[in-house]
Amino acid sequence: MNVGDAAERSGLPAKTIRYYEEIGLIRPARADNGYRDYSRDDVHRLAFLRRARNLGFSIDDCRQLMALYQDRDRASHDVRQIASAHVRAIEEKVRELQSMRATLQKLVHACHGDERPECPILDDMAGVVEEDRAVHA
């Protein structure tokens, strides 16, 4: 099947499929006319990659997971190790996002939101401290 059919069946845009081929994540056969010829297995691998990327795995992680998926002699602990590392990274990102949210909530609360030009949100982003505000007032 052509890239359009593979895109429709895998749920990935054709541009993404071509990119995955360019970086070696997938290697479709070539027809006699030189066009890509995607098999059902290729579409299955593309769907696998779509799901892995939707779970937030990096391209390098996807490369490792794909290799493990295709290796029938794999040890499941290798897969678990990659997934566990990803969970830890997600947890760290959640902590960072919660901290950002808390900071922004404080700044929004401190901002009067009126017609005056003073804005604690912009002051914070500019690194203005309380002493600087007093000098400029």
XYZ file of C-alpha atoms in Angstrom, residues 2-129:
128
model
C 1.133 3.579 -0.515
C 1.954 6.133 2.177
C -1.564 7.605 2.075
C -3.116 4.214 2.792
C -0.555 3.529 5.516
C -1.302 6.920 7.046
C -5.027 6.274 7.092
C -4.647 2.800 8.582
C -2.027 3.729 11.184
C -3.523 7.049 12.249
C -0.302 8.919 11.505
C 0.166 11.772 9.032
C 2.073 10.847 5.874
C 4.696 13.463 6.776
C 5.351 11.687 10.097
C 5.622 8.340 8.347
C 8.196 9.752 5.934
C 10.107 11.228 8.876
C 10.098 7.871 10.665
C 11.502 6.309 7.524
C 14.143 9.047 7.217
C 15.403 8.385 10.754
C 15.279 4.613 10.337
C 12.348 3.725 12.595
C 10.610 1.995 9.710
C 11.874 0.640 6.403
C 9.112 -0.059 3.903
C 9.833 -2.052 0.786
C 10.138 -0.269 -2.536
C 7.943 -1.231 -5.466
C 9.421 -1.669 -8.946
C 8.531 1.945 -9.704
C 10.530 3.134 -6.656
C 7.521 4.105 -4.557
C 7.264 3.035 -0.952
C 5.235 -0.128 -0.506
C 3.920 -0.480 3.057
C 2.935 -3.913 4.316
C 0.442 -4.786 7.054
C 3.431 -5.312 9.364
C 4.680 -1.807 8.537
C 1.259 -0.375 9.398
C 1.287 -2.355 12.642
C 4.719 -0.927 13.515
C 3.488 2.579 12.658
C 0.484 2.127 14.960
C 2.888 0.906 17.656
C 4.986 4.058 17.200
C 1.895 6.276 17.275
C 0.815 4.757 20.591
C 4.319 5.004 22.077
C 4.635 8.655 21.014
C 1.152 9.391 22.402
C 2.412 8.040 25.707
C 5.226 10.572 25.505
C 8.134 8.281 24.724
C 11.034 9.955 22.938
C 12.184 8.878 19.495
C 15.175 7.123 21.082
C 12.870 5.323 23.515
C 10.630 4.331 20.598
C 13.646 2.965 18.760
C 14.546 0.822 21.786
C 10.954 -0.263 22.384
C 10.511 -1.192 18.722
C 13.693 -3.259 18.814
C 12.499 -5.003 21.966
C 9.039 -5.553 20.484
C 10.568 -7.245 17.452
C 12.987 -9.330 19.568
C 11.117 -12.453 20.638
C 14.047 -13.321 22.957
C 13.732 -10.049 24.865
C 13.514 -9.844 28.611
C 10.457 -7.991 29.858
C 12.554 -6.248 32.491
C 14.285 -4.324 29.688
C 10.917 -2.944 28.584
C 9.898 -2.276 32.159
C 13.123 -0.355 32.771
C 12.414 2.008 29.857
C 8.792 2.498 30.923
C 9.764 3.061 34.574
C 12.317 5.701 33.597
C 9.626 7.405 31.538
C 7.205 7.367 34.483
C 9.871 9.023 36.659
C 10.414 11.698 33.995
C 6.662 12.322 33.797
C 6.452 12.617 37.592
C 9.263 15.182 37.558
C 7.521 17.136 34.809
C 4.274 17.075 36.831
C 6.153 18.501 39.846
C 7.623 21.246 37.643
C 4.204 22.074 36.182
C 2.608 22.180 39.645
C 5.309 24.566 40.810
C 4.791 26.767 37.759
C 1.038 26.768 38.385
C 1.487 27.747 42.042
C 3.837 30.598 41.111
C 1.508 31.889 38.423
C -1.498 31.657 40.732
C 0.330 33.797 43.314
C 1.307 36.334 40.672
C -2.204 36.502 39.240
C -3.570 37.002 42.758
C -1.027 39.792 43.399
C -1.927 41.611 40.168
C -4.687 44.202 40.549
C -5.729 43.839 36.930
C -6.717 47.486 36.729
C -5.688 50.470 34.612
C -2.437 51.090 36.497
C 0.827 50.113 34.782
C 2.271 48.288 37.828
C 2.190 44.569 37.208
C 3.701 42.021 39.594
C 3.503 39.369 36.867
C 5.781 41.320 34.516
C 8.000 42.445 37.409
C 8.546 38.826 38.409
C 9.404 37.819 34.847
C 11.854 40.722 34.646
C 13.433 39.714 37.947
C 12.372 42.926 39.705
C 12.580 42.602 43.468
